[in-house]
Every structure is written in C-alpha cells, then in structure tokens.
C-alpha cells in the first residue's frame, strides 16, 4: 500500500481533531478530539515503521521496531493523561456545575 | 483491486466518517460511541499492517479502558441530554476554516516528499508480533519502560488527589 495513502488518512484524522477542538465548547468532547489526534499520529508512526521495515528488510531484520514501540509509549502516556484530565474535568464540574470551557476565563480579566 | 485494497478503503472511509460524527454529534454519549468506532477502524488498520500487538493493545486500552472512563464521567455528570451551548456561528466557521487550512498546508507540503514512491508493507513482516516487540522492549527500551511505571504511579496519585473532596 503506498505510504501516501496513510499520510493523507492521518492528516485527515488530525485535521478533524483540530476542527473539533476549535468548534466545540464541551470540555469532554475537546478531550476526546485530543485522543483522536493522538491516534492519527499513532497510525502514521505504524505506517512509517512498516515502510522502513520494507526498505531495510534485506540488511536489518528488525528495522522499524522502534516506531511501534513509540506507539506503545504514546498509548501509555495517553492512558495516564486521560486519568488526570478526567479528574480535572470532574473537579471543574463540581466547582462551576458545567463543563463549558468558556466559563474558564478568569485569566482574561 | 484485491481484498487488501478493499479493506483499506473501507476502514479509511469508516474512520473518517466516524471521526466526523464525533465532532458533529450533539449528544456527548453518541460522540463517545462514534469515537469507539473510530478506534476499531484504526485497530483494523493495524491488523492490516500486521502490527497485531498494537491492534490488541489499542482495543484493550483505548476502546476498553479509556472510552469506558469517558462514558462513566459523562453518565456521572448527567450530560446525556444535549445541554451544550453553541458557539457563535462565525466562530464555528472560523474554527472549521482554520482546520481545513491546516489540512491543506500539510497535504501540500507532504504530497511530493522523497518517500512518495515507497510503500508500507501490508499483510506480512513479523516486526509487529509480540515476540520481536517484547525482546526489544526489555533490552533496548527497558529504562523508558521502568520510567513509565513511575509515570503511572504519579498519575494515579495525582488523579486521587485532584478528585478528592476537600
């Protein structure tokens, strides 16, 4: 499969995530769009890893392993990030009884 | 047009469509369910690329653990009716146009790179299997692996401290 297809698919998913972050006001939906962007990057890394494996298959047997391990570490960090982020959103809901990010403008004044 | 191409296009269309539904659904619960569909489509892409370990981890960690956590928080806050106030119409348009401009710039920058002619190996290659990844993880990457355990411990403590009622 040509690598260009994977690049364009990842760009499309990443741009959809960006549009979601910019147009929605619900903090949980914004958080989900960030997860979507992380997954777009993961897909790109796996595709590049397989591309590298194909290019170096004759000389190095395990070429491209690093890309897949980076994806594994991104998943680890994303899991930790989600637990802390959802705790922050729950605390925000408890204090202002809403998850609308436009209420969080105290730094503006 | 063999079965690999058909599967690639089906999974790509499914991923992009469900990602669009994530950002356009009014109901947050529907957004979470569409995001789960997106993650399954991306896992299908991993299986197509023969990255079987990552496909299973993606389903278990993302579709299993993280999305259940999201759903749990949404249910806890009783957000399943669409109460979200809408942004100004022109602000929404500005966001959409900004995202599309980013997509245009990235596509224009990356469509003629030097790796254009290369291909990703689908359906074969054994670097994505657990044997190879596990050996590499516990020899070359053993220090980041141990550090990630400290990260998990601190995230657990942080979530408990933030979520505590004072």
Coordinates of C-alpha atoms in Angstrom, one line a residue:
Chain A
X1 CA 0.0 0.0 0.0
X2 CA 1.6 3.4 -1.0
X3 CA 2.7 5.4 2.0
X4 CA 1.0 8.5 0.6
X5 CA -2.5 7.0 1.4
X6 CA -1.5 6.6 5.1
X7 CA -0.1 10.1 5.2
X8 CA -3.3 11.6 3.8
X9 CA -5.6 9.5 6.1
X10 CA -3.6 10.6 9.1
X11 CA -3.7 14.2 8.1
X12 CA -7.5 14.0 7.6
X13 CA -8.0 12.5 11.1
X14 CA -5.7 15.0 12.7
X15 CA -7.4 17.9 11.0
X16 CA -10.8 16.6 12.1
X17 CA -9.5 16.6 15.6
X18 CA -8.2 20.2 15.3
X19 CA -11.6 21.3 14.0
X20 CA -13.3 19.6 16.9
X21 CA -11.1 21.3 19.4
X22 CA -11.7 24.7 17.8
X23 CA -15.5 24.4 17.4
X24 CA -16.9 22.6 20.4
X25 CA -17.3 24.0 23.9
X26 CA -17.9 20.8 25.9
X27 CA -14.6 20.0 27.7
X28 CA -15.1 16.3 27.4
X29 CA -15.6 16.5 23.6
X30 CA -12.5 18.6 23.3
X31 CA -10.6 15.9 25.3
X32 CA -11.9 13.2 23.0
X33 CA -10.7 15.2 20.0
X34 CA -7.2 15.3 21.5
X35 CA -7.4 11.5 21.8
X36 CA -8.4 11.4 18.1
X37 CA -5.3 13.4 17.2
X38 CA -3.1 11.1 19.2
X39 CA -4.5 8.1 17.3
X40 CA -3.9 9.8 14.0
X41 CA -0.2 10.2 14.9
X42 CA -0.1 6.6 16.1
X43 CA -1.4 5.3 12.8
X44 CA 1.2 7.4 10.9
X45 CA 4.0 6.0 13.1
X46 CA 3.0 2.4 12.5
X47 CA 2.7 3.0 8.7
X48 CA 6.2 4.6 8.7
X49 CA 7.6 1.7 10.7
X50 CA 6.3 -0.8 8.2
X51 CA 7.7 1.4 5.4
X52 CA 11.1 1.4 7.0
X53 CA 10.9 -2.3 7.5
X54 CA 10.2 -2.9 3.8
X55 CA 13.1 -0.6 2.8
X56 CA 15.6 -2.1 5.1
X57 CA 14.4 -5.7 5.1
X58 CA 17.4 -7.1 3.4
X59 CA 20.1 -5.7 5.8
X60 CA 18.5 -5.3 9.2
X61 CA 15.9 -7.9 10.3
X62 CA 14.2 -5.9 13.0
X63 CA 14.2 -2.5 11.2
X64 CA 11.2 -0.4 12.2
X65 CA 10.6 -1.9 15.6
X66 CA 11.3 1.5 17.2
X67 CA 8.3 3.1 15.6
X68 CA 5.9 0.5 17.0
X69 CA 7.5 0.9 20.5
X70 CA 7.0 4.7 20.3
X71 CA 3.3 4.0 19.6
X72 CA 3.2 1.8 22.7
X73 CA 4.7 4.5 24.8
X74 CA 2.3 7.1 23.4
X75 CA -0.5 4.8 24.5
X76 CA 1.0 4.6 28.0
X77 CA 1.2 8.4 28.3
X78 CA -2.3 8.8 26.9
X79 CA -3.7 6.5 29.5
X80 CA -2.1 8.5 32.3
X81 CA -3.1 11.8 30.7
X82 CA -6.8 10.7 30.5
X83 CA -7.0 9.7 34.1
X84 CA -5.6 13.1 35.3
X85 CA -7.6 15.1 32.7
X86 CA -10.9 13.5 33.6
X87 CA -10.2 14.1 37.3
X88 CA -9.6 17.8 36.4
X89 CA -12.9 17.9 34.4
X90 CA -14.8 16.3 37.3
X91 CA -13.4 18.9 39.7
X92 CA -14.3 21.7 37.3
X93 CA -17.9 20.3 37.1
X94 CA -18.1 20.2 40.9
X95 CA -17.0 23.8 41.2
X96 CA -18.9 25.6 38.4
X97 CA -21.6 22.9 37.7
X98 CA -20.8 22.9 34.0
X99 CA -18.2 21.5 31.6
X100 CA -18.4 24.6 29.3
X101 CA -14.8 25.8 28.7
X102 CA -16.0 29.4 28.1
X103 CA -16.6 29.7 31.8
X104 CA -12.9 29.2 32.5
X105 CA -11.9 32.8 31.5
X106 CA -10.7 34.0 34.8
X107 CA -7.2 34.6 33.4
X108 CA -8.7 37.0 30.9
X109 CA -9.9 39.6 33.5
Chain B
X1 CA -8.3 -4.3 -6.6
X2 CA -7.7 -7.2 -4.3
X3 CA -9.1 -7.8 -0.8
X4 CA -6.3 -5.7 0.9
X5 CA -7.3 -2.6 -1.1
X6 CA -11.0 -3.1 -0.4
X7 CA -10.3 -3.4 3.3
X8 CA -8.0 -0.4 3.3
X9 CA -10.6 1.9 1.7
X10 CA -13.4 0.5 3.8
X11 CA -11.5 1.1 7.0
X12 CA -10.4 4.6 5.9
X13 CA -13.9 5.7 5.0
X14 CA -15.2 4.3 8.2
X15 CA -12.5 6.1 10.3
X16 CA -13.0 9.5 8.7
X17 CA -16.8 9.2 8.7
X18 CA -17.0 8.2 12.4
X19 CA -14.4 10.9 13.3
X20 CA -16.7 13.5 11.6
X21 CA -19.6 12.1 13.5
X22 CA -17.7 12.5 16.8
X23 CA -17.4 16.3 16.3
X24 CA -20.9 16.8 14.9
X25 CA -23.0 14.8 17.3
X26 CA -25.0 16.9 19.7
X27 CA -25.2 14.2 22.3
X28 CA -21.9 13.5 24.1
X29 CA -22.8 9.8 24.6
X30 CA -23.1 9.5 20.8
X31 CA -19.8 11.1 20.4
X32 CA -18.1 8.6 22.6
X33 CA -19.7 5.7 20.7
X34 CA -18.6 7.1 17.4
X35 CA -15.1 7.5 18.8
X36 CA -15.1 3.8 19.7
X37 CA -16.0 3.0 16.1
X38 CA -13.0 5.2 15.0
X39 CA -10.7 3.3 17.3
X40 CA -11.9 0.0 16.0
X41 CA -11.3 1.2 12.4
X42 CA -7.7 2.2 13.4
X43 CA -7.2 -1.2 15.0
X44 CA -8.3 -2.7 11.7
X45 CA -5.6 -0.7 10.0
X46 CA -3.0 -2.0 12.5
X47 CA -4.1 -5.6 11.7
X48 CA -3.9 -4.8 8.0
X49 CA -0.3 -3.6 8.6
X50 CA 0.4 -6.8 10.6
X51 CA 1.0 -4.9 13.8
X52 CA -1.0 -7.3 15.9
X53 CA 0.3 -6.4 19.3
X54 CA -0.6 -2.7 18.8
X55 CA -4.0 -3.6 17.4
X56 CA -4.9 -5.6 20.5
X57 CA -3.4 -3.0 22.9
X58 CA -5.4 -0.3 21.0
X59 CA -8.6 -2.2 21.5
X60 CA -8.0 -3.0 25.2
X61 CA -6.6 0.3 26.3
X62 CA -8.5 2.8 24.1
X63 CA -11.8 1.2 23.3
X64 CA -11.9 -0.7 26.5
X65 CA -10.4 1.4 29.3
X66 CA -10.3 5.0 28.2
X67 CA -13.7 5.1 26.5
X68 CA -15.4 3.4 29.4
X69 CA -13.9 6.1 31.6
X70 CA -15.2 8.8 29.3
X71 CA -18.7 7.2 29.3
X72 CA -18.6 6.8 33.0
X73 CA -17.8 10.5 33.6
X74 CA -20.5 11.6 31.1
X75 CA -23.1 9.4 32.8
X76 CA -21.9 10.7 36.2
X77 CA -22.4 14.3 35.2
X78 CA -25.8 13.6 33.6
X79 CA -24.7 15.2 30.4
X80 CA -26.6 12.8 28.1
X81 CA -29.1 15.4 27.2
X82 CA -27.7 18.0 24.8
X83 CA -27.3 21.0 27.0
X84 CA -24.2 22.3 25.4
X85 CA -24.4 26.0 24.5
X86 CA -23.5 26.6 20.9
X87 CA -20.6 28.8 19.9
X88 CA -21.3 31.8 17.7
X89 CA -21.9 30.8 14.1
X90 CA -18.9 32.7 12.8
X91 CA -16.6 31.3 15.4
X92 CA -17.6 27.8 14.3
X93 CA -16.9 28.7 10.7
X94 CA -13.5 30.3 11.7
X95 CA -12.6 27.0 13.5
X96 CA -13.6 24.9 10.6
X97 CA -11.8 27.0 8.1
X98 CA -8.6 27.1 10.2
X99 CA -8.6 23.3 10.5
X100 CA -9.1 22.9 6.8
X101 CA -6.3 25.4 6.1
X102 CA -4.0 23.3 8.3
X103 CA -5.0 20.2 6.4
X104 CA -4.4 21.9 3.0
X105 CA -1.0 23.1 4.1
X106 CA 0.0 19.6 5.4
X107 CA -1.2 17.9 2.3
X108 CA 0.5 20.4 0.0
X109 CA 3.7 20.0 2.0
X110 CA 3.8 16.2 2.1
X111 CA 2.4 15.2 -1.3
X112 CA 5.7 15.4 -3.1
X113 CA 8.2 14.2 -0.5
X114 CA 11.1 12.0 -1.3
X115 CA 9.4 9.0 0.3
X116 CA 6.5 9.3 -2.2
X117 CA 7.3 6.2 -4.1
X118 CA 7.8 4.0 -1.1
X119 CA 5.2 1.6 0.2
X120 CA 4.2 0.3 3.6
X121 CA 4.4 -3.4 3.9
X122 CA 0.9 -4.9 4.4
X123 CA -0.1 -8.4 5.3
X124 CA 3.4 -9.6 6.1
X125 CA 6.5 -8.8 8.1
X126 CA 6.9 -10.0 11.7
X127 CA 8.2 -6.9 13.5
X128 CA 4.7 -6.2 14.8
X129 CA 4.5 -9.5 16.6
X130 CA 4.8 -9.7 20.4
X131 CA 8.0 -11.8 20.2
X132 CA 10.0 -9.2 18.5
X133 CA 8.5 -6.2 20.3
X134 CA 8.8 -7.8 23.7
X135 CA 12.5 -8.6 23.2
X136 CA 13.2 -5.0 22.0
X137 CA 11.1 -3.5 24.9
X138 CA 13.0 -5.4 27.6
X139 CA 16.5 -4.9 26.1
X140 CA 16.8 -1.5 24.4
X141 CA 13.9 0.3 25.9
X142 CA 14.0 -1.1 29.4
X143 CA 14.7 2.3 31.1
X144 CA 11.8 4.2 29.5
X145 CA 9.6 1.2 30.4
X146 CA 10.5 1.4 34.0
X147 CA 10.1 5.2 34.0
X148 CA 6.6 4.8 32.5
X149 CA 5.7 2.8 35.6
X150 CA 6.7 5.8 37.8
X151 CA 4.6 8.0 35.5
X152 CA 1.6 5.7 36.1
X153 CA 2.1 5.8 39.8
X154 CA 2.3 9.6 39.8
X155 CA -0.8 9.8 37.6
X156 CA -2.7 7.6 39.9
X157 CA -1.7 9.7 42.9
X158 CA -2.5 12.9 41.0
X159 CA -6.0 11.7 39.9
X160 CA -6.8 10.7 43.5
X161 CA -5.6 14.0 45.0
X162 CA -7.4 16.1 42.4
X163 CA -10.6 14.1 42.7
X164 CA -10.6 14.2 46.5
X165 CA -13.3 16.3 48.2
X166 CA -11.5 18.8 50.3

